[in-house]
Coordinates of C-alpha atoms and ligand atoms in Angstrom, one line a residue:
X1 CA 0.0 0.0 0.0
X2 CA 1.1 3.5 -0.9
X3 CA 1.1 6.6 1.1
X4 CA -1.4 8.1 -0.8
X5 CA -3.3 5.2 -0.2
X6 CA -2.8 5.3 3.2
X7 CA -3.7 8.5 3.2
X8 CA -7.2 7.5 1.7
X9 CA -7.8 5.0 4.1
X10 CA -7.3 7.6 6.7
X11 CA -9.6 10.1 5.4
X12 CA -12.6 8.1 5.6
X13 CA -13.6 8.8 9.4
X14 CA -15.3 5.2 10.2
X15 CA -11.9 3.7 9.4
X16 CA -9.4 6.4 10.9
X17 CA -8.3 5.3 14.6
X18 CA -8.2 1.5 14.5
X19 CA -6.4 1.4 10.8
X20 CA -3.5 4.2 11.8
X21 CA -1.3 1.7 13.9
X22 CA -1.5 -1.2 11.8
X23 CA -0.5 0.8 8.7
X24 CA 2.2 3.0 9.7
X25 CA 4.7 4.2 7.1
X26 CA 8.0 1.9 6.6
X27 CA 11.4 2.7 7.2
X28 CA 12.1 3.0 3.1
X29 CA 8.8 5.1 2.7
X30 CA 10.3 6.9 6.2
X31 CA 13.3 7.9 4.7
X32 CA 12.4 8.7 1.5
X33 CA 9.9 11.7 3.1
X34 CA 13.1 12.4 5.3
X35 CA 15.3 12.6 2.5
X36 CA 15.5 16.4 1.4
X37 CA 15.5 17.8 5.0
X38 CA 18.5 15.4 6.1
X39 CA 20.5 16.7 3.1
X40 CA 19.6 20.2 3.9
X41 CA 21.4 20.6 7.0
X42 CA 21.0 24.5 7.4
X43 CA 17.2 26.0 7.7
X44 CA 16.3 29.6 8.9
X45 CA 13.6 30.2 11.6
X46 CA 11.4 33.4 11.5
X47 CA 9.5 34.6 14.5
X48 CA 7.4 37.7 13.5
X49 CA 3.9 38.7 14.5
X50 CA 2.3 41.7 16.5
X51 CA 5.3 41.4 19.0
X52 CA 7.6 42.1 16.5
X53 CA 6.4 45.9 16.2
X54 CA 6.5 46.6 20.4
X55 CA 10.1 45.5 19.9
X56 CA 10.1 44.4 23.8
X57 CA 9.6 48.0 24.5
X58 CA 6.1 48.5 27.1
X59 CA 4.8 51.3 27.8
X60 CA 8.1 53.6 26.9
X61 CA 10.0 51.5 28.9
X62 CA 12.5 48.5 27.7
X63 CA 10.5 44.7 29.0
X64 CA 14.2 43.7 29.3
X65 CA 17.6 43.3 27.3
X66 CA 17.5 39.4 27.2
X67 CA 15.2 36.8 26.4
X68 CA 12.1 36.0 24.1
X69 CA 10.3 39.4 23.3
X70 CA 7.6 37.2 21.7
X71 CA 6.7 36.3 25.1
X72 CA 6.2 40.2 26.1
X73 CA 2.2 39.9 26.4
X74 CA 2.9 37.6 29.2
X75 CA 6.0 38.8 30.9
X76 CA 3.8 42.5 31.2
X77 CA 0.9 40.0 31.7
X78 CA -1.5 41.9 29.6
X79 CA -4.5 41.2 28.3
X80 CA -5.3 40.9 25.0
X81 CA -7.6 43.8 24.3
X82 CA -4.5 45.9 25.7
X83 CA -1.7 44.2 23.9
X84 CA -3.4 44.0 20.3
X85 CA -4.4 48.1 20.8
X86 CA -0.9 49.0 21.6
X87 CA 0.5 46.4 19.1
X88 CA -1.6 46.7 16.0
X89 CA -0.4 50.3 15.1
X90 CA 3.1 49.1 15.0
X91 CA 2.5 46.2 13.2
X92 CA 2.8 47.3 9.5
X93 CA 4.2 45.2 6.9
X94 CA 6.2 47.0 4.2
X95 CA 4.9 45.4 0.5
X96 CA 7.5 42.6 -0.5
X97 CA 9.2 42.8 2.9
X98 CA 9.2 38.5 2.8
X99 CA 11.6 38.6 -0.3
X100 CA 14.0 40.4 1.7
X101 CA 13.7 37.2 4.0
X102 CA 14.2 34.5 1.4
X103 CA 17.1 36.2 -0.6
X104 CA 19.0 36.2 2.8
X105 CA 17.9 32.7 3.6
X106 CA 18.9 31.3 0.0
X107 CA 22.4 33.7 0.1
X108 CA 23.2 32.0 3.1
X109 CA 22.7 28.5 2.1
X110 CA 19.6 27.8 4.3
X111 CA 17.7 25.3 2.3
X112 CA 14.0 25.5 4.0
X113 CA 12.5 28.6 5.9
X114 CA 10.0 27.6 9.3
X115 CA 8.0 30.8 10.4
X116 CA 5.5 31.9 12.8
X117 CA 2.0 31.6 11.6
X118 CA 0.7 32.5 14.9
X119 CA 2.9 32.1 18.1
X120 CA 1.4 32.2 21.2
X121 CA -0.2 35.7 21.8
X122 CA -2.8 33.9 19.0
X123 CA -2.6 36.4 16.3
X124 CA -3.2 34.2 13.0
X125 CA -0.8 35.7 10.2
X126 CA -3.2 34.2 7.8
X127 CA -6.4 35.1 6.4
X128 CA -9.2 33.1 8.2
X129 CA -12.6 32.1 8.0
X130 CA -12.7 30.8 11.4
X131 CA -10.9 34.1 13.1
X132 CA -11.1 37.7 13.1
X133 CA -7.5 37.9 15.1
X134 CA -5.9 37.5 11.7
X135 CA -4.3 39.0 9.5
X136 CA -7.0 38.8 6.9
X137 CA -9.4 40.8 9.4
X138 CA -7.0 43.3 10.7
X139 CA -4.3 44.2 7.6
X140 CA -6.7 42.4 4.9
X141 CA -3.5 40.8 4.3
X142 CA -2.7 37.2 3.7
X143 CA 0.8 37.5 5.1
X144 CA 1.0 33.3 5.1
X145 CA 0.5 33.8 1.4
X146 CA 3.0 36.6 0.5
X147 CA 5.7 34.6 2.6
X148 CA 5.2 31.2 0.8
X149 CA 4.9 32.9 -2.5
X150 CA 8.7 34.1 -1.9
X151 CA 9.7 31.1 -0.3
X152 CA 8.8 29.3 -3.9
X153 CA 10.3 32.5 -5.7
X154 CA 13.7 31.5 -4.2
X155 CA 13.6 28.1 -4.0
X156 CA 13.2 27.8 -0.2
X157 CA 11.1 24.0 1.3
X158 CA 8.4 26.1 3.3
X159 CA 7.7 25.6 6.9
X160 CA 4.9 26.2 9.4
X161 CA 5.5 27.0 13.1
X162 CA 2.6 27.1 14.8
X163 CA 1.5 27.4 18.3
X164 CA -1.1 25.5 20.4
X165 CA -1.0 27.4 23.3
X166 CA -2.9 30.5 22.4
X167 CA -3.1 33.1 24.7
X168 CA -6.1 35.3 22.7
X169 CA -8.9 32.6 22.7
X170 CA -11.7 32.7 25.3
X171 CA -12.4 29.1 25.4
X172 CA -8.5 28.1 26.1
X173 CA -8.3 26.7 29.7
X174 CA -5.3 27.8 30.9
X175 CA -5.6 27.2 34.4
X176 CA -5.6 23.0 32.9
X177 CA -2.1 23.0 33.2
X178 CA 0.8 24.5 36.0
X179 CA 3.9 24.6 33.7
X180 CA 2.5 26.7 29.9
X181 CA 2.9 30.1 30.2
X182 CA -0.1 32.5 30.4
X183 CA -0.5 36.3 30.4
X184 CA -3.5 36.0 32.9
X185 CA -2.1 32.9 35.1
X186 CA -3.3 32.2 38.2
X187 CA -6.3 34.3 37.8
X188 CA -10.2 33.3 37.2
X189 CA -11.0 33.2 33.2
X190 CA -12.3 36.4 32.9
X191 CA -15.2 34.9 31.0
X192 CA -16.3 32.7 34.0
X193 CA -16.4 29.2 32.4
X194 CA -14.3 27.8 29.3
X195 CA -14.6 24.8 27.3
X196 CA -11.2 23.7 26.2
X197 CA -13.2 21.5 23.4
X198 CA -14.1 24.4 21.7
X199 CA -10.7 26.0 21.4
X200 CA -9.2 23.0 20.0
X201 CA -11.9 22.8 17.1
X202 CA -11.1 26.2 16.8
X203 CA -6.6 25.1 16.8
X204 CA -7.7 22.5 14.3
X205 CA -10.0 24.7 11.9
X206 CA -7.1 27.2 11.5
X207 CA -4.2 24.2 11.0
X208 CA -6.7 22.7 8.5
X209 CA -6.7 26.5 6.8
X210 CA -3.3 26.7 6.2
X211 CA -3.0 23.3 5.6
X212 CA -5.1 23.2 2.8
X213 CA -5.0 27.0 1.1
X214 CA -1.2 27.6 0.4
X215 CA 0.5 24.3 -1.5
X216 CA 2.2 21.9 -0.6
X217 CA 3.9 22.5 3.1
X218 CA 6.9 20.7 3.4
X219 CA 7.3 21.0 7.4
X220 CA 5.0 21.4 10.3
X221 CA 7.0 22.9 13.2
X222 CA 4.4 22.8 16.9
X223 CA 5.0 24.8 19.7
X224 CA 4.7 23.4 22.5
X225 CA 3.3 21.5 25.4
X226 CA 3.9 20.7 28.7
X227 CA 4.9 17.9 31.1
X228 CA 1.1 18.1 32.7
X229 CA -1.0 19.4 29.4
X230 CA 0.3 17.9 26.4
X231 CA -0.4 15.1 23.3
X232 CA -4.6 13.8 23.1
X233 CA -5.5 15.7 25.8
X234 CA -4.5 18.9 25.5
X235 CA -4.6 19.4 21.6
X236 CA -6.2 16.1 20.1
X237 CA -2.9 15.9 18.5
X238 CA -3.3 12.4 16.7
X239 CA -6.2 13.5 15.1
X240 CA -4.5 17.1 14.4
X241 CA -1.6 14.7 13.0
X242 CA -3.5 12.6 10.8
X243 CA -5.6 15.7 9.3
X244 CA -2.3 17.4 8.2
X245 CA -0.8 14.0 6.6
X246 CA -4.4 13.5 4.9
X247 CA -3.7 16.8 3.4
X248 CA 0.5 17.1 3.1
X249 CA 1.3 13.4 2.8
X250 CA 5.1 14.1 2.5
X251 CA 5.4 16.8 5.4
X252 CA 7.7 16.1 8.2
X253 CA 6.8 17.6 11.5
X254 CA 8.3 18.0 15.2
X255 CA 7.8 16.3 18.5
X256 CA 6.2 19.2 20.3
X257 CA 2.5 18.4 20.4
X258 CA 4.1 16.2 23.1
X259 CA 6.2 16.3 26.3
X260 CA 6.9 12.4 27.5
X261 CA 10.5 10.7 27.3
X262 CA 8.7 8.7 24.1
X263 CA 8.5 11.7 22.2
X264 CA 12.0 13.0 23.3
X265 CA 11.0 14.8 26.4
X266 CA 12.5 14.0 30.2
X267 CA 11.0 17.5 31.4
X268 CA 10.2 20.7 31.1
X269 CA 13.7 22.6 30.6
X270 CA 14.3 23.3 27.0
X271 CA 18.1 20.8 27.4
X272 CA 15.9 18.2 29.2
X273 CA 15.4 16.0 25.8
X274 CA 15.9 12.5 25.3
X275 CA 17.3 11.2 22.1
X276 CA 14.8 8.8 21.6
X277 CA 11.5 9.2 19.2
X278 CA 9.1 7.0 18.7
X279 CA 7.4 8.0 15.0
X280 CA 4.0 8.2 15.8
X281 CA 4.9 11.3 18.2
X282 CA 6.3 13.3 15.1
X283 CA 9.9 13.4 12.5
X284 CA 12.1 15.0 14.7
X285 CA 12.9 16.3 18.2
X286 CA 13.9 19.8 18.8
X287 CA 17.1 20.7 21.3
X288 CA 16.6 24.5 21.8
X289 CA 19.3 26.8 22.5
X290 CA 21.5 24.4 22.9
X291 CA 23.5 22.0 20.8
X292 CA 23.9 18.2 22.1
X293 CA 27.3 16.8 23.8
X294 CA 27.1 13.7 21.1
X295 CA 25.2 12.9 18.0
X296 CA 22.0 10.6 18.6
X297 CA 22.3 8.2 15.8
X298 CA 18.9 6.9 14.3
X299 CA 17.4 9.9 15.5
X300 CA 16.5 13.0 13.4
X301 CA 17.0 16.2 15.6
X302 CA 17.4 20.2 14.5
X303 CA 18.4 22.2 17.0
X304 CA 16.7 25.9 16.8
X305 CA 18.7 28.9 17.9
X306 CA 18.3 32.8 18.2
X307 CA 21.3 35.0 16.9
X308 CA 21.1 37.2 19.9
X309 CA 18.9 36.2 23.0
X310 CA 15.2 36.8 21.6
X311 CA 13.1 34.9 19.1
X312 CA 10.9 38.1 18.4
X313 CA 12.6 41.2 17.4
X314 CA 14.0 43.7 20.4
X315 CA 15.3 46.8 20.2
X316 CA 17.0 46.0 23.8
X317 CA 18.9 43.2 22.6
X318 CA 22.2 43.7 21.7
X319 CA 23.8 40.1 22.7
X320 CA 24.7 39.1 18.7
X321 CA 26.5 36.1 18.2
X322 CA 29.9 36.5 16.3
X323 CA 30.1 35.3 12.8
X324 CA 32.6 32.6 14.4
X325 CA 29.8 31.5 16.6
X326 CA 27.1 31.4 13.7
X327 CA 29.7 29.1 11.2
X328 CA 31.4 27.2 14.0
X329 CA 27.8 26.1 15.4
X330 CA 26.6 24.9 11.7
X331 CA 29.7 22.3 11.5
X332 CA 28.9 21.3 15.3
X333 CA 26.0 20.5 14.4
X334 CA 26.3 18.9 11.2
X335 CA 29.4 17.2 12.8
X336 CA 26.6 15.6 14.8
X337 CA 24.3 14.6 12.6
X338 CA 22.1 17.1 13.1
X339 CA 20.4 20.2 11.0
X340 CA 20.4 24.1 12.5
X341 CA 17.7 26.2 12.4
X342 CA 18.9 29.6 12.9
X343 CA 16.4 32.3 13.7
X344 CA 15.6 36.2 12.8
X345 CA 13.4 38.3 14.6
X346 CA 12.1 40.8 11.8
X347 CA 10.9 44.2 13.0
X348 CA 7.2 45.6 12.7
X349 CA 7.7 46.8 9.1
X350 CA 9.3 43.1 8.2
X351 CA 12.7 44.4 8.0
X352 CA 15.5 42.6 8.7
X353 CA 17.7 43.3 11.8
X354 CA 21.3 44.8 10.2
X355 CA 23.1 42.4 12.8
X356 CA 21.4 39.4 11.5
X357 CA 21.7 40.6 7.9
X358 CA 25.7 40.7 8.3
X359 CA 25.3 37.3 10.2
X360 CA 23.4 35.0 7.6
X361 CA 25.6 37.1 5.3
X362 CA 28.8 35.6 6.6
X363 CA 27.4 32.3 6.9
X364 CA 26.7 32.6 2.9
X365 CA 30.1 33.3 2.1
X366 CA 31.3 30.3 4.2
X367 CA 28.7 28.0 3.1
X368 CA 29.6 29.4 -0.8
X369 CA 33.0 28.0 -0.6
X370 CA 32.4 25.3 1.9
X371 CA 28.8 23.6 1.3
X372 CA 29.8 20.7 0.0
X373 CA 30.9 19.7 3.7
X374 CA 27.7 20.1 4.8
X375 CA 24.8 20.0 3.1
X376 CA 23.9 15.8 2.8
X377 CA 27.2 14.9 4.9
X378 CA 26.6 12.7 8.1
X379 CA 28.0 12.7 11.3
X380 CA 31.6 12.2 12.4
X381 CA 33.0 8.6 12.4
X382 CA 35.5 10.3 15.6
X383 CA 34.7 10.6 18.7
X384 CA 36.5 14.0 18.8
X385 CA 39.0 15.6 16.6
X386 CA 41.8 18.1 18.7
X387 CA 42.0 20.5 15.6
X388 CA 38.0 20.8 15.1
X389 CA 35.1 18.9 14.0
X390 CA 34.7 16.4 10.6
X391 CA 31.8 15.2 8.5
X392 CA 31.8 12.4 5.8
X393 CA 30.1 11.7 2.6
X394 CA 30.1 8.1 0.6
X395 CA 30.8 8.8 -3.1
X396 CA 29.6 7.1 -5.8
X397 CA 32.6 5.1 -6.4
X398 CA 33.1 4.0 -2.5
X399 CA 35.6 6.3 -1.3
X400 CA 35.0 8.1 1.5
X401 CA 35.2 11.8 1.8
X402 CA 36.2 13.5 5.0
X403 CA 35.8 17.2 5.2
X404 CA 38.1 17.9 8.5
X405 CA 36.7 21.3 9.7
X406 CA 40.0 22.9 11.0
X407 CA 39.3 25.4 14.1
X408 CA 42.2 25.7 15.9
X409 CA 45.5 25.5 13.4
X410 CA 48.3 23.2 13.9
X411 CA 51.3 25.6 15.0
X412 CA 53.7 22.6 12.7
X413 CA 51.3 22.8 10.0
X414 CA 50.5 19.6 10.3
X415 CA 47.3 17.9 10.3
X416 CA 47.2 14.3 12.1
X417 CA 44.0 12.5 12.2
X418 CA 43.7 8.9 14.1
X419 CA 42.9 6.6 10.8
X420 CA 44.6 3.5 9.7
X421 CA 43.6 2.9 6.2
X422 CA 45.2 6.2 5.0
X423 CA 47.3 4.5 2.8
X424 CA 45.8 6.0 -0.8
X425 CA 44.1 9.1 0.6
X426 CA 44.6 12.0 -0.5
X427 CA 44.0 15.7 0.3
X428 CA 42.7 19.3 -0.7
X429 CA 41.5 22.0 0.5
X430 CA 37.9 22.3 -0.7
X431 CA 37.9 26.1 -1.0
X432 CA 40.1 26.6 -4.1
X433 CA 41.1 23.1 -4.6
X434 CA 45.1 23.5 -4.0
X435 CA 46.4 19.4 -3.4
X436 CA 47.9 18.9 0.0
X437 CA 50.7 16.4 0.9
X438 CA 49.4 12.7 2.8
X439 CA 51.6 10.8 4.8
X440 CA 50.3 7.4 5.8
X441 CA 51.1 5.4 9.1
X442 CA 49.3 2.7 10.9
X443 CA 48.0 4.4 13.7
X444 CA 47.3 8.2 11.5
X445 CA 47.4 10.1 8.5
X446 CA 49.2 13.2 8.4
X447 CA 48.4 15.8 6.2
X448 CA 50.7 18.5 5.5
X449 CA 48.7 22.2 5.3
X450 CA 51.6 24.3 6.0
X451 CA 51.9 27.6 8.2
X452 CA 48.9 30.0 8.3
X453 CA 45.5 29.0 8.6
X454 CA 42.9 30.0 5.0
X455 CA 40.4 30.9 6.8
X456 CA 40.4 31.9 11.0
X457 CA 36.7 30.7 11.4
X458 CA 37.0 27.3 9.7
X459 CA 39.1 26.0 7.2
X460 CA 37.9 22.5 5.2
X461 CA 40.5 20.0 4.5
X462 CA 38.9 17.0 2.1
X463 CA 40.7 13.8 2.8
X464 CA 39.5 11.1 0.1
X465 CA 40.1 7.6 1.6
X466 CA 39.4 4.0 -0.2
X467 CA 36.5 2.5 1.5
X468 CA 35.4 3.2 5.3
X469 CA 37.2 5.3 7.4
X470 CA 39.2 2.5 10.4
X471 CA 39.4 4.9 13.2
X472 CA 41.7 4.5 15.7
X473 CA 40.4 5.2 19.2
X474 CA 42.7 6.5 22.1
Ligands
GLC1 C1 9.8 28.2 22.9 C2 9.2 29.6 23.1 C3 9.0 30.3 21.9 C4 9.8 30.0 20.7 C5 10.2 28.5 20.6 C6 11.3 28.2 19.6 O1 9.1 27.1 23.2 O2 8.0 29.5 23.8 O3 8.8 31.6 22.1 O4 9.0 30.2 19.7 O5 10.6 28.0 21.8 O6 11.8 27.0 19.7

């Protein structure tokens, strides 16, 4: 049976539940729907919505310098008459501000773009039928539209974040759960009585929206849930699941309509992840802020990052990563096995922060001369390098390539790396090419990259060996 087939089956509602186990995708169908994002490697995030015009600024006065200035509804724990009055005005979308997006995401070798369709303040960026706190009702803008439209313009996978907590609708029951964040926590619903039921058709009516109006949506990124509210229960997330496969049978989405150790959860912190992920909880899991000690092998996992200490844009936060940082972080990562989502915080107008302009800029210019170490390389076959980190690729005639990521530059100018079947390698740099001396031993190979380092962030040295790499341990 097919996907689409499956698919079929699961659209006709007698058959749904009891069919969905007993049919679940296989391993080759698995990676095939897995294949493009594990090559990619290198995705941008976009938080932007009504928050992104206050610019963490309340009232006159800054909210803070650090931390996520999405969040600023409920760290001045407003309500949401109060915060959409204050942040509608500022919220004013220049016309073709998402191109400026996508050009930066493609010059910087980002292969997919995940934004915010609506974080948690509840403010849809969409035009819907089933909400008036949309774009459509308050810009008569589809801003969902004008940002897939340039993410196809430039070649870009598209993504959807979208949040389940909601912080605008007054049937959410927030008081259900201790640990989600809420702008009115602790208090009575101001409306008296809620019925969490309706919220969620109301969650599931906007997914199925955007879902089914813009194309094809190659990722579906959830945000998030909670140790005590979280999966069935708080979001009917199987039947959320299996309404966005019967629409997007190839989309690949996150572990986040969940939070138990199944789904890669053992907590609340945003570190405490397991690598462990059972499919039927989602594609990937989701380390944020953070990149793991080791790789997690047989498990697909992105780790999502801000460039300074926000998600949404501040004005107040000046803590920018160095372009060092940025690049060094990508071959981490990749080292590992794992892809980097690397966020922007656009302002009010759409614009894009200077500081992250000149940072996706520099990792372009890296990634120009140095992509072929990353994109659709897997993880390390060392335990850890002294001089940096490596990735490999399998060529089509069975060599192995080894792109040695050089970070710290050996004062002799000489490169030893702990493999025993060196005896045919041979080396180059991979920006401009120039041949580099290998001297073979049994216990390493040597290569011979002279005196000064290329280039101070990251230099790649490809080492072409016959067959598999024999590492030597210790
Ligand atoms: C968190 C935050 C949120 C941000 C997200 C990105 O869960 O609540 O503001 O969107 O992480 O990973």
């Amino acid at each position: 049976m097919t996907r689409r087939d499956l698919n079929r089956v699961l659209a006709a509602p007698v058959l749904a539940g009891g069919w969905l186990e007993a049919l679940a995708e296989s391993a080759a169908e698995r990676d095939g729907r897995m294949k493009w994002w594990r090559e990619a490697r290198f995705g941008m995030f976009v938080h932007w919505g009504l928050y992104s015009g206050l610019a963490g600024t309340w009232e006159g006065k800054p909210v803070a310098t650090r931390g996520g200035m999405e969040w600023i509804q409920q760290r001045v724990k407003s309500d949401t008459d109060t915060y959409a009055k204050r942040a509608i005005p500022l919220f004013q979308p220049k016309p073709g501000f998402a191109r400026q997006w996508t050009r930066l995401a493609r010059q910087a070798g980002c292969k997919y773009l995940v934004f915010t369709t609506k974080h948690h303040d509840g403010f849809a960026l969409h035009d819907s039928k089933v909400s008036d706190y949309d774009a459509g009702s308050v810009l008569k803008r589809d801003l969902v539209k004008e940002i897939v439209d340039a993410c196809r313009a430039d070649g870009l996978k598209v993504g959807f974040y979208h949040s389940v907590i909601d912080w605008h609708h007054d049937q959410y029951e927030y008081a259900r759960s201790k640990q989600l964040p809420h702008p009115l926590k602790d208090k009575p619903y101001p409306n008296v009585a809620r019925e969490h039921g309706k919220y969620i058709d109301y969650l599931h009516g906007e997914v199925n929206e955007l879902v089914s109006n813009y194309g094809k949506i190659d990722i579906l990124w959830w945000d998030y849930s909670a140790v005590d509210f979280q999966g069935q229960d708080a979001w009917r997330a199987f039947d959320l699941m299996d309404k966005v496969r019967g629409r997007q049978p190839a989309v690949i989405m996150n572990n986040r309509l969940f939070r138990i150790p199944e789904a890669g959860f053992t907590g609340m912190g945003t570190s405490a992840i397991a690598a462990q992920l059972n499919p039927k909880y989602g594609d990937f899991i989701t380390p944020e802020q953070h990149i793991p000690a080791t790789g997690m092998p047989g498990v697909d996992w992105e780790t999502c990052m801000t460039m300074n200490t926000t998600w949404g844009f501040s004005e107040h936060d000046h803590a920018w990563k160095s372009n060092e940082v940025l690049i060094r972080n990508l071959i981490d990562i990749a080292s590992k096995g794992g892809n980097y989502l690397l966020n922007i915080g656009p302002k009010g107008d759409g614009s894009v922060p200077e500081e992250s302009v000149r940072g996706m800029e520099a990792m372009g210019a890296w990634m120009k001369a140095n992509g072929e170490s990353i994109y659709g390389t897997s993880a390390s076959p060392f335990e850890k390098l002294t001089f940096g980190r490596c990735t490999q690729k399998k060529a089509a005639d069975g060599k192995t390539r080894l792109y040695l990521h050089v970070f710290d530059w050996p004062k002799d100018g000489k490169l030893t790396v702990p493999l025993s079947n060196g005896g045919k390698a041979q080396a180059r740099l991979l920006a401009g090419g120039k041949r580099l001396g290998v001297t073979a031993g049994d216990r390493q190979v040597t290569v011979d990259v002279g005196g000064e380092a290329p280039d101070k962030i990251a230099t790649v040295v490809e080492l072409r060996l016959e067959g598999t790499p024999e590492v030597v341990k210790g």
